[in-house]
Coordinates of C-alpha atoms in Angstrom, one line a residue:
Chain A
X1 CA -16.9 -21.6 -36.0
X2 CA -15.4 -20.8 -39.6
X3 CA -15.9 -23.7 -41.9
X4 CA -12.1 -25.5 -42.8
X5 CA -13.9 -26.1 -46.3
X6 CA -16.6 -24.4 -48.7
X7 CA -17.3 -26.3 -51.7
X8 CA -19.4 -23.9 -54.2
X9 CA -20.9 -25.2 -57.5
X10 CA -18.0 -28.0 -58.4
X11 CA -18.7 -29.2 -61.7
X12 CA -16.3 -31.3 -64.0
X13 CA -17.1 -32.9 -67.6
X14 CA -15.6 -35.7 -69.9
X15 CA -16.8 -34.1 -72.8
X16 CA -20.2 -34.3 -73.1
X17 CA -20.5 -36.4 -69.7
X18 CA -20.7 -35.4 -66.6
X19 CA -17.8 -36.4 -64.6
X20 CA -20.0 -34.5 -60.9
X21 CA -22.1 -31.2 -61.1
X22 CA -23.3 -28.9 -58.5
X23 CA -21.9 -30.1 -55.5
X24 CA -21.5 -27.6 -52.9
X25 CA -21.0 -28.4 -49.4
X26 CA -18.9 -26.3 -46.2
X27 CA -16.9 -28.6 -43.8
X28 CA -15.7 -27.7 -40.6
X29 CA -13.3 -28.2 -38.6
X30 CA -13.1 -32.0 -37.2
X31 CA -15.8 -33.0 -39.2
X32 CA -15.8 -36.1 -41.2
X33 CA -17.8 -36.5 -44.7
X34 CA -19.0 -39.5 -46.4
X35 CA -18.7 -39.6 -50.2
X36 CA -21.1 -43.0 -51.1
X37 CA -22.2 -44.2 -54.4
X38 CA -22.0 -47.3 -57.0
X39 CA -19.0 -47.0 -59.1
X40 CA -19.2 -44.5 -61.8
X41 CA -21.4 -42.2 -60.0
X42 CA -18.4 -39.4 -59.8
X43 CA -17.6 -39.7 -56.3
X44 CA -13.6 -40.0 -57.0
X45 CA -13.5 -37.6 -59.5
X46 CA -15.5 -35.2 -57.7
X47 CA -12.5 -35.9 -54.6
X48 CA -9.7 -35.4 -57.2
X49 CA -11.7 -32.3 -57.5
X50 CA -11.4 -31.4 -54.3
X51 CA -8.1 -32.2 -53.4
X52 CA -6.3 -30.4 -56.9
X53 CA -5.8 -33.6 -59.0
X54 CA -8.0 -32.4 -61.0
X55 CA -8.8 -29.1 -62.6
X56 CA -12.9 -28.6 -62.0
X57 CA -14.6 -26.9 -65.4
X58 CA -16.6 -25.0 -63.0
X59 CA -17.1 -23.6 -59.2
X60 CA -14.7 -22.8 -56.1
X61 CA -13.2 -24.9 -53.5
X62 CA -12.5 -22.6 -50.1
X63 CA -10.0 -23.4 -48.1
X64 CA -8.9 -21.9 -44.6
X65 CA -5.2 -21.2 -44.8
X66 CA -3.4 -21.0 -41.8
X67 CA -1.7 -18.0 -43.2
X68 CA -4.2 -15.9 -45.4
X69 CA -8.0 -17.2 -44.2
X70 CA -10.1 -18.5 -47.4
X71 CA -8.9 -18.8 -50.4
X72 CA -9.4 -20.6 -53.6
X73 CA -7.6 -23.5 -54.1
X74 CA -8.7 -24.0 -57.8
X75 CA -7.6 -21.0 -58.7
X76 CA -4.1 -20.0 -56.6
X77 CA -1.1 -20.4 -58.1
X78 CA 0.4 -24.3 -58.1
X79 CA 3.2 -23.8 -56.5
X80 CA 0.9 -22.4 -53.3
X81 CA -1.0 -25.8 -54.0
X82 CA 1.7 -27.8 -54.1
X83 CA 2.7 -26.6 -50.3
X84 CA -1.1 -27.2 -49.2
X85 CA -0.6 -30.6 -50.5
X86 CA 2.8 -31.2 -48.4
X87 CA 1.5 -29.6 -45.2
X88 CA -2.5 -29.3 -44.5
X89 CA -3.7 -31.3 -46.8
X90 CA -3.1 -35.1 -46.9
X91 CA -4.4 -37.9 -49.9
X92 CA -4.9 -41.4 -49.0
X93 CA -5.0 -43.6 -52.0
X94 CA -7.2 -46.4 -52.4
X95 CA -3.7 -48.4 -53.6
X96 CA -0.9 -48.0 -51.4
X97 CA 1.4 -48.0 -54.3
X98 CA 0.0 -44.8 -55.3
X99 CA 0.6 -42.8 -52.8
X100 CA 4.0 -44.2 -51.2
X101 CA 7.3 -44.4 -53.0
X102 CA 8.3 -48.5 -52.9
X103 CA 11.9 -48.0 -53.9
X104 CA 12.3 -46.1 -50.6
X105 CA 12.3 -47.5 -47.0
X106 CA 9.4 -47.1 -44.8
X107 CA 11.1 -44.7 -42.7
X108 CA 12.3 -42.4 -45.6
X109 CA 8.5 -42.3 -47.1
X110 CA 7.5 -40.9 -43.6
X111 CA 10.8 -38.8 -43.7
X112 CA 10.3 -37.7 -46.9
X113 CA 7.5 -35.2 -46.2
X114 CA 9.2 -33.6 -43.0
X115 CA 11.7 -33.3 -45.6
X116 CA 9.5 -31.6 -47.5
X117 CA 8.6 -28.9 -44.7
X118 CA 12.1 -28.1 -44.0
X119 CA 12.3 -30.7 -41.3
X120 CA 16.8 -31.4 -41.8
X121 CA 17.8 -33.5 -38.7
X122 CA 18.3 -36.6 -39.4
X123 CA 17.9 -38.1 -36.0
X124 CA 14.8 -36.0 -35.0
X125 CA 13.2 -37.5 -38.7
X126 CA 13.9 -40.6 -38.0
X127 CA 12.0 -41.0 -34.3
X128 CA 9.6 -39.2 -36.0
X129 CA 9.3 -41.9 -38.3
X130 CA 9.7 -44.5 -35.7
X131 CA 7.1 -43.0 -33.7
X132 CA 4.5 -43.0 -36.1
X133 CA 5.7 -46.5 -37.5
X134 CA 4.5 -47.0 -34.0
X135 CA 1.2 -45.5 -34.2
X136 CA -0.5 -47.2 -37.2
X137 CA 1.1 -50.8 -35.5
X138 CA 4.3 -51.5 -37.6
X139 CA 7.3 -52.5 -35.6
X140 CA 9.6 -50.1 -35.1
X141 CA 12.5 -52.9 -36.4
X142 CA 10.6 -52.8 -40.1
X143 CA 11.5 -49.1 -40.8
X144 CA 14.5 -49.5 -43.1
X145 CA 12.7 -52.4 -44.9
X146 CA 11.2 -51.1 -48.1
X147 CA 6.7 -51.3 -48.3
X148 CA 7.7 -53.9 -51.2
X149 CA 8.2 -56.2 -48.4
X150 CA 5.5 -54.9 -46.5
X151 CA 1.5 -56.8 -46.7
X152 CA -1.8 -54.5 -48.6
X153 CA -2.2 -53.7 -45.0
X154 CA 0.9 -52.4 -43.6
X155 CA 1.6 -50.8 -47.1
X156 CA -2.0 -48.6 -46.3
X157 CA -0.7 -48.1 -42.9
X158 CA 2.4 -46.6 -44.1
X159 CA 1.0 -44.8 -46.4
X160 CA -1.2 -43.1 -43.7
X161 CA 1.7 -42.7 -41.2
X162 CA 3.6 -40.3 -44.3
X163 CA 0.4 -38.2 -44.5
X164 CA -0.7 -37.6 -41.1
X165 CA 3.2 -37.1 -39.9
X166 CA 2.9 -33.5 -41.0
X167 CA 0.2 -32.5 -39.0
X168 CA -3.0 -31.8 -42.0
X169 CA -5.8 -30.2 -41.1
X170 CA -8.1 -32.2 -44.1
X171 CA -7.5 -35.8 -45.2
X172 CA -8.9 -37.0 -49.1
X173 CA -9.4 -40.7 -48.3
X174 CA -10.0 -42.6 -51.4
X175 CA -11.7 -46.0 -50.5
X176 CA -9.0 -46.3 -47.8
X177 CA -10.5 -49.5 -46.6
X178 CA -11.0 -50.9 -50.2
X179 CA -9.3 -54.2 -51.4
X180 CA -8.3 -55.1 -47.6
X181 CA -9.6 -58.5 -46.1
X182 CA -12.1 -57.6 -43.5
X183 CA -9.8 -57.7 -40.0
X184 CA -7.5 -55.9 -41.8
X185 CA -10.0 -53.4 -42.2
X186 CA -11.2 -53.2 -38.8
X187 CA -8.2 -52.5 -37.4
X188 CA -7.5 -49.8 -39.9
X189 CA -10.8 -48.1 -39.1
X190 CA -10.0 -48.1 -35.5
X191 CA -6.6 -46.3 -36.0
X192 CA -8.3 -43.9 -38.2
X193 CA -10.8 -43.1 -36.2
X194 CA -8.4 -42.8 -33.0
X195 CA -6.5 -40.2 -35.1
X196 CA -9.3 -38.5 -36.3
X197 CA -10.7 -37.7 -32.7
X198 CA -6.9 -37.0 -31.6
X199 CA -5.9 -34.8 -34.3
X200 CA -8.8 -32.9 -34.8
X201 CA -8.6 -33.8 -37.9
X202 CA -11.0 -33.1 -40.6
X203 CA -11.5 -36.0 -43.8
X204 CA -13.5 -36.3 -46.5
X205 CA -13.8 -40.3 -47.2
X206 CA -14.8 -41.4 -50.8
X207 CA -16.1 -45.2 -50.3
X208 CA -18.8 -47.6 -51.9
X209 CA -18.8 -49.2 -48.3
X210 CA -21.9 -48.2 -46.1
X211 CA -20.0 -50.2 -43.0
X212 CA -17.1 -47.9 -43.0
X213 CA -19.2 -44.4 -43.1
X214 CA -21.3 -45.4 -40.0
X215 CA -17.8 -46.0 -38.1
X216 CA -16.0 -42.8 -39.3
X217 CA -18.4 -40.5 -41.0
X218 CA -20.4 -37.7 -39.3
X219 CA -22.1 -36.4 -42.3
X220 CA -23.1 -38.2 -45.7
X221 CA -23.6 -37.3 -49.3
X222 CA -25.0 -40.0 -51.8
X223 CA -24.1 -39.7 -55.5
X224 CA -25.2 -41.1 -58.5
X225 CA -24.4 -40.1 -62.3
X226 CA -22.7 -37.1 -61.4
X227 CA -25.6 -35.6 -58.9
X228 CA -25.8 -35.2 -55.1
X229 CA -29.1 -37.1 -54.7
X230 CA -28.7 -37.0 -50.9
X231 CA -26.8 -35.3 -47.8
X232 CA -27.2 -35.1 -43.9
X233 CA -26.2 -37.3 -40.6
X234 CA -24.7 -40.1 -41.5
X235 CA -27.0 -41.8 -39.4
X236 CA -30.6 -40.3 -40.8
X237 CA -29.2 -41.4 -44.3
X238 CA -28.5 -45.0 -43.6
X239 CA -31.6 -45.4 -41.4
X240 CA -34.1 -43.5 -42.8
X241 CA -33.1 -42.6 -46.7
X242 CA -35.1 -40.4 -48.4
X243 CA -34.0 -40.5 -52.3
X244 CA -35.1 -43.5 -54.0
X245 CA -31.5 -44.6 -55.0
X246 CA -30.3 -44.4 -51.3
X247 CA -33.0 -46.5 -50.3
X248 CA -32.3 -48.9 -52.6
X249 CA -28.6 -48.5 -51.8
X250 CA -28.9 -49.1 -48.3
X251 CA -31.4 -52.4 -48.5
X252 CA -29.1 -53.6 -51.3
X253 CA -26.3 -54.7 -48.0
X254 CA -26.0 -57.9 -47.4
X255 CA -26.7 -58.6 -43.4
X256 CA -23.8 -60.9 -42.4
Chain B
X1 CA -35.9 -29.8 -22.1
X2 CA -37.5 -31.9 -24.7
X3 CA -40.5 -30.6 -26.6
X4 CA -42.8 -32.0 -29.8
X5 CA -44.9 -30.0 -31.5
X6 CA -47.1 -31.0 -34.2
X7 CA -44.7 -33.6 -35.3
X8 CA -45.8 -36.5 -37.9
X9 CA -43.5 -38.8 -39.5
X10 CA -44.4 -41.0 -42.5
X11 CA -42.1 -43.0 -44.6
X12 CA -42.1 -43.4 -48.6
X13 CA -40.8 -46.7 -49.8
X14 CA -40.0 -45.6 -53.4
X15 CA -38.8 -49.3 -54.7
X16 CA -41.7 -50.6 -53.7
X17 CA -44.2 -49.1 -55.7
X18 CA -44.1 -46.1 -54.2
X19 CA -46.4 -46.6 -50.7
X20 CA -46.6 -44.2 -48.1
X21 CA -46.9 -45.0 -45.0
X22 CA -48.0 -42.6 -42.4
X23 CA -47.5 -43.8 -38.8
X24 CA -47.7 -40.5 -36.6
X25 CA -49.2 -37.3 -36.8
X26 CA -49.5 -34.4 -34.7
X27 CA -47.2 -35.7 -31.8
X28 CA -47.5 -32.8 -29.0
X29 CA -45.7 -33.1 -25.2
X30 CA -43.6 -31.7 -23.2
X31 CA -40.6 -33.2 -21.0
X32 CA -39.3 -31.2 -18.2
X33 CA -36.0 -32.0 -16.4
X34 CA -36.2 -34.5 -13.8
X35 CA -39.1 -35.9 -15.3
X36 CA -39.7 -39.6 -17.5
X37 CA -42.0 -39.7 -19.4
X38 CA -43.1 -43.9 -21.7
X39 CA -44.0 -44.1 -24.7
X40 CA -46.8 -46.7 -24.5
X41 CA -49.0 -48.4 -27.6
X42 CA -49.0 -51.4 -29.1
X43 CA -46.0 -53.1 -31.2
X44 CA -46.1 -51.1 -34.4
X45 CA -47.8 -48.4 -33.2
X46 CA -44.5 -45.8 -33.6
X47 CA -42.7 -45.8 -30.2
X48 CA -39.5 -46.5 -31.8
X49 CA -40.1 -44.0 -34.6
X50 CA -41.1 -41.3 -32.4
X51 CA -38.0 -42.0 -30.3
X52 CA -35.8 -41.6 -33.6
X53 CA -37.4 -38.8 -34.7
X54 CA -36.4 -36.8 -31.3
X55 CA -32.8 -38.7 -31.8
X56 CA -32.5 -37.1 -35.3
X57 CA -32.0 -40.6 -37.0
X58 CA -35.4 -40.1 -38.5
X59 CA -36.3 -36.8 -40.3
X60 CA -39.7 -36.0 -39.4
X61 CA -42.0 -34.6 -42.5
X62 CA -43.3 -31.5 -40.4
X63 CA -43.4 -29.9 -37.0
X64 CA -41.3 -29.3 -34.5
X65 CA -38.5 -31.5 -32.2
X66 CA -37.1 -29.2 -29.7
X67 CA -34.2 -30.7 -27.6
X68 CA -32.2 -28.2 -25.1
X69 CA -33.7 -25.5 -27.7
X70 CA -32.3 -26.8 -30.6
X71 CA -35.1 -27.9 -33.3
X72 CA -33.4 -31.2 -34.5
X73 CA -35.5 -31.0 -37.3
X74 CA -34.2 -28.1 -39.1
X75 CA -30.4 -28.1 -37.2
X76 CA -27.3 -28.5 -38.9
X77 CA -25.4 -32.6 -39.4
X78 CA -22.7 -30.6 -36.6
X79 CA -25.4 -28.9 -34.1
X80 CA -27.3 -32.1 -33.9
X81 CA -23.5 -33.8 -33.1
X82 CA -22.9 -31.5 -30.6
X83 CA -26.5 -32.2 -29.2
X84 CA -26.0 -35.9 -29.2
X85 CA -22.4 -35.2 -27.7
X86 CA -23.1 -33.1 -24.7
X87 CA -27.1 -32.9 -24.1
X88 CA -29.1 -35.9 -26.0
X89 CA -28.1 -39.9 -25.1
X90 CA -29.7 -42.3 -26.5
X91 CA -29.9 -45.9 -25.2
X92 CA -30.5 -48.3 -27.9
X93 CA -31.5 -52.1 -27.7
X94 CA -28.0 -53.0 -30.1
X95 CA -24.6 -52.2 -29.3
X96 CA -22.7 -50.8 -32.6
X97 CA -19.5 -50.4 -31.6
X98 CA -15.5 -50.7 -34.0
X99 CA -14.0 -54.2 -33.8
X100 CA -11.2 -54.3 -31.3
X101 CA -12.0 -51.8 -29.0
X102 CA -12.1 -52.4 -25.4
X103 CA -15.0 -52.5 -23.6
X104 CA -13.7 -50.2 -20.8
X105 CA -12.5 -48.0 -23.6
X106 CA -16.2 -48.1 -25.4
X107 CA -18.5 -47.3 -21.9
X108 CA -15.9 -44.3 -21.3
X109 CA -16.1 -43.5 -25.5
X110 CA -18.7 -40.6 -24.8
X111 CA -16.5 -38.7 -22.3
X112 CA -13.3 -38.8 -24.0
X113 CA -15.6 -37.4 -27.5
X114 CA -16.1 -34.8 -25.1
X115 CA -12.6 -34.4 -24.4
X116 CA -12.2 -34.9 -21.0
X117 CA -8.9 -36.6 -19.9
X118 CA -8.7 -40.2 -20.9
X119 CA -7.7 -41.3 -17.0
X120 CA -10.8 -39.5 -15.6
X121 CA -13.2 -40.6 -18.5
X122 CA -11.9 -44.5 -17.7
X123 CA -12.6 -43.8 -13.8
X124 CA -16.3 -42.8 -14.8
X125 CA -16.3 -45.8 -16.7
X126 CA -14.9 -48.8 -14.3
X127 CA -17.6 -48.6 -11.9
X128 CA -20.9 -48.3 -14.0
X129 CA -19.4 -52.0 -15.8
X130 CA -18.7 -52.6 -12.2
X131 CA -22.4 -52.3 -11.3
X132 CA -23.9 -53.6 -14.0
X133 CA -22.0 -56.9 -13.3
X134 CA -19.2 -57.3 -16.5
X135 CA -16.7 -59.1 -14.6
X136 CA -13.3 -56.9 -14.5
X137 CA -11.6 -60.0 -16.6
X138 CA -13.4 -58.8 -19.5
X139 CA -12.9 -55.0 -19.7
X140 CA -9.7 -55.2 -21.7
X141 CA -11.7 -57.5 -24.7
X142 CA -13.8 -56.0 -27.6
X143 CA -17.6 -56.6 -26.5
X144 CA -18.5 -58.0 -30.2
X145 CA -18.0 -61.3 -28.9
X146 CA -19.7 -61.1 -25.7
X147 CA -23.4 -62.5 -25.3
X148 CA -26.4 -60.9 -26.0
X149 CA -27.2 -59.7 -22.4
X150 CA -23.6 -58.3 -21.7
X151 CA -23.7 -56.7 -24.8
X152 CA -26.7 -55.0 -23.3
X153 CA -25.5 -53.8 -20.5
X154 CA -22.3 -52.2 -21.8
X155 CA -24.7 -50.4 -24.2
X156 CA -26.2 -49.4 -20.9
X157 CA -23.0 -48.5 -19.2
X158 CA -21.7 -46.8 -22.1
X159 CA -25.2 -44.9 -22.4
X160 CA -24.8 -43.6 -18.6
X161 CA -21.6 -42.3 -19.1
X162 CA -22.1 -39.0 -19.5
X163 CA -24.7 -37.2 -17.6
X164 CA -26.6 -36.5 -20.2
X165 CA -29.1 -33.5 -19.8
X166 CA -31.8 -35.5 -21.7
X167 CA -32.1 -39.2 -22.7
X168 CA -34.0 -41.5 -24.8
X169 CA -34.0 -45.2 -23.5
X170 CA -35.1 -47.6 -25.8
X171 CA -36.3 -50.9 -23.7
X172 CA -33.3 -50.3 -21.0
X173 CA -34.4 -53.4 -18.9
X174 CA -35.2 -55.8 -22.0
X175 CA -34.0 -59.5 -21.0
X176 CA -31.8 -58.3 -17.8
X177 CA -32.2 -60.5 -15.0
X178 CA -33.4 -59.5 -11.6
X179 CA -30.4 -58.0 -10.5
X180 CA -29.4 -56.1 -13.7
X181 CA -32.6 -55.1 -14.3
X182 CA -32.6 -53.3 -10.2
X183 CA -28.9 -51.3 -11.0
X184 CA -30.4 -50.4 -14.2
X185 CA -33.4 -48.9 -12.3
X186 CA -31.6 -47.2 -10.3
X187 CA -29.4 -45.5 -13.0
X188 CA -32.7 -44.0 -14.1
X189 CA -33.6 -42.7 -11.1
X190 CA -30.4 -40.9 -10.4
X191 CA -30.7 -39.7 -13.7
X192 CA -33.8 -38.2 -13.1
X193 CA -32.9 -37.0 -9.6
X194 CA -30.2 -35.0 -11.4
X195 CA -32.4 -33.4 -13.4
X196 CA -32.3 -35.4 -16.8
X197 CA -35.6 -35.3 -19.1
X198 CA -36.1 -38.9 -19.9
X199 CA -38.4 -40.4 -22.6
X200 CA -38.4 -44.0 -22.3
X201 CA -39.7 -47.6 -24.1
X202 CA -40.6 -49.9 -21.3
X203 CA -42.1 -53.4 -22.0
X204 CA -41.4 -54.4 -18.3
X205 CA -44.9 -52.8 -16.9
X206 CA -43.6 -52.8 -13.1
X207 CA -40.1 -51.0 -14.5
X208 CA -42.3 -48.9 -16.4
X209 CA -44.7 -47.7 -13.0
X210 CA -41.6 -47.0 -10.2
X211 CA -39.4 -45.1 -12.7
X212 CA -42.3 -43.3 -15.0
X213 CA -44.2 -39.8 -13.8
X214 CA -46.4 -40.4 -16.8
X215 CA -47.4 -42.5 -19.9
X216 CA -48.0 -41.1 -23.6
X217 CA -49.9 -43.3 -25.6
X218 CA -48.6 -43.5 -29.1
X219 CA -51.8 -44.7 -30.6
X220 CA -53.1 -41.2 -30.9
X221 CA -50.7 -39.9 -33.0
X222 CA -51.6 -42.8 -35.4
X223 CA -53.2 -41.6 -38.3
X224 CA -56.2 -43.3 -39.5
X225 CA -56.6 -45.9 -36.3
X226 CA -58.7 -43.6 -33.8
X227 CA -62.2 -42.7 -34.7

């Protein structure tokens, strides 16, 4: 099997500081990654990294294009980028506002990125939009009603609906489950994983959250201050750490 | 189907001053299919660890874990995934499972991960929860609320799903009652009929003599406690 991802030597500086350094990784296909570390320890920037929000100061980022194999996505053209970003590749911020457009009804913030891959009939958009509206557990009656009027929850919902309604092959998941209350989050992390294991889909999920990378993640890397200080199963990290911050990371959770 | 050679395990507790502590070296045996095999030694004495160490949820610090072929120990997060998926279960004393999902949907959660068809992975799973006594009332609810012993038994359920090539059973018939504790000696027994390599953790002496071929004492892989 070819790997969806190759990371090679990313490496991005504030200045003198190190924003993340030498991380190089290869994903595959329906693999999901766990990105875990305090705050400040370059986990989002080295995602923004990843997903072309940023521009890296150093290193490669491999992507398998459905089209033309590998290539690099730090250094093809943006317009190219642009149409990874609308079709295989999906962000989900860790604020729904961020990522949907609240002036807009739910159903055109799904619509809108059919839209965006040539998808012009109105009626097929719209029980597109109804169906997924359907999938992530928002009544199908709430999708001319603008996210303003939606919950945190249902806004994150949506926001997943708009990415995943395209089809991507890799999902950027910034603390998706941040700033929800706790049943809220359970939920979501059931309908993520369901779509996950339906879709095949690959993710990368950045999250300070050791809970929510034993549900979804296969695989773990643990940064701090810019460095990969750990990787492997998600499981042989949390239960058997071997770098002295992920130990203290993982006895630092609070058993409920 | 399960092989350890020369495998020692020690952990470093770097927060707390640094200690090492050793607790198996030079583990050594063989599993063959159709054939369980306890783990025996006293509380402490690395039964658990050993059993982890096969898993892949403890790295081992040298030798050998051989599982199906695959050496666990040096295999990639996705081979050991696929191992866990299609050849290795593992039956642990705690159900972990996502809020909200049903139990009937968590016993058949192995199958459909190996993509068989949702409406033959939820026949498979009916009639294991049907043996092991969940009352059909329940199969629609989440098991996080259930009690300690039901919990158990869909762990159990969910662990026989798939016919696992080779299994690890961690204390399968810990605080079942007479009844439960009779279906779940007869899952092992099919299992093993049907060929599966089976290390097991048996308290229950009289569990551990009808299903075991043989007993490996633990003790002697600890380090500094013979002689």
């Amino acid at each position: 099997m070819k790997p969806l991802l190759q990371v090679k030597g990313i490496e991005k500086r504030y200045g003198a500081r190190i924003g993340c350094t030498e991380v190089s990784f290869d994903l595959y296909p329906g693999e999901v990654m766990g990105i875990v570390g305090e705050s400040g320890s370059g986990k989002s920037t080295l995602l923004n990294c990843l997903a072309g929000h940023l521009e890296p100061d150093a290193g490669q980022v491999v992507f398998d294009t459905r089209a033309d194999g590998p290539m690099d996505t730090v250094t093809m053209s943006e317009p190219a980028r642009r149409m990874l970003g609308r079709t295989d590749w999906a962000f989900v911020h860790q604020h729904a506002r961020d990522g949907l457009r609240m002036s807009v009804s739910a159903g055109g913030n799904i619509g809108e990125r059919l839209m965006a891959v040539g998808d012009r009939h109105y009626g097929d958009i719209r029980d597109k939009a109804i169906d997924w509206l359907g999938r992530v557990e928002i009544e199908a009656t709430r999708v001319d009603d603008r996210p303003t009027a939606f919950s945190g929850g249902m806004q994150q919902r949506l926001q997943i609906a708009r990415n995943l309604v395209t089809g991507p092959r890799l999902v950027f998941m910034d603390e998706p489950t941040g700033g929800l209350d706790v049943s809220v989050q359970a939920r979501l992390l059931d309908l993520l994983r369901g779509l996950v294991r339906e879709m095949g889909l690959s993710a990368i999920i950045v999250t300070h959250d050791l809970a929510v990378v034993r549900l979804l993640a296969d695989r773990l890397m643990v940064m701090k201050s810019g460095h990969v200080v750990e990787v492997g199963l998600t499981d042989q990290v949390l239960d058997d750490p071997q770098h002295a911050y992920t130990q203290l990371l993982v006895s630092s959770v609070l058993q409920v | 189907m399960i092989e350890l050679k020369d495998v020692s395990k020690s952990f470093t507790l770097h927060n707390q001053g640094s200690a090492v502590i050793p607790v198996t070296e030079g583990a050594s045996f063989r599993v063959a299919p159709g054939e369980c095999v306890a783990l025996t030694g006293a509380s402490g004495a690395g039964k658990s660890t050993l059993m982890r160490v096969i898993y892949g949820n403890y790295l081992a610090a040298s030798g050998q874990v051989l599982v199906g072929g695959l050496d666990v120990t040096q295999a990639e997060p996705r081979e050991v995934l696929a191992l866990r998926r299609e050849t290795l279960g593992y039956v642990s004393q705690f159900l972990r499972v996502v809020p909200r999902v049903p139990t009937l949907e968590v016993v058949a959660e192995p199958l459909l991960a190996l993509g068989r068809d949702r409406q033959v992975a939820l026949d498979k799973a009916a009639p294991l929860l049907a043996r092991l006594n969940i009352p059909e009332r329940l199969w629609a609810l989440s098991p996080t609320t259930f009690s300690g012993g039901e919990q158990q038994r869909v762990n159990i359920a969910r662990g026989f799903a798939h016919d696992y090539p080779a299994m690890l059973l961690d204390e399968p018939t810990a605080s079942l009652d007479v009844q439960n504790r009779e279906t779940v000696l007869s899952l092992i027994e099919e299992a093993k009929a049907r060929g599966a390599a089976i290390v097991g953790i048996f308290h229950d002496v009289a569990a551990r003599e009808r299903v075991c071929d043989r007993e490996i004492n633990v003790s002697e892989f600890t380090p500094g406690v013979a002689a």
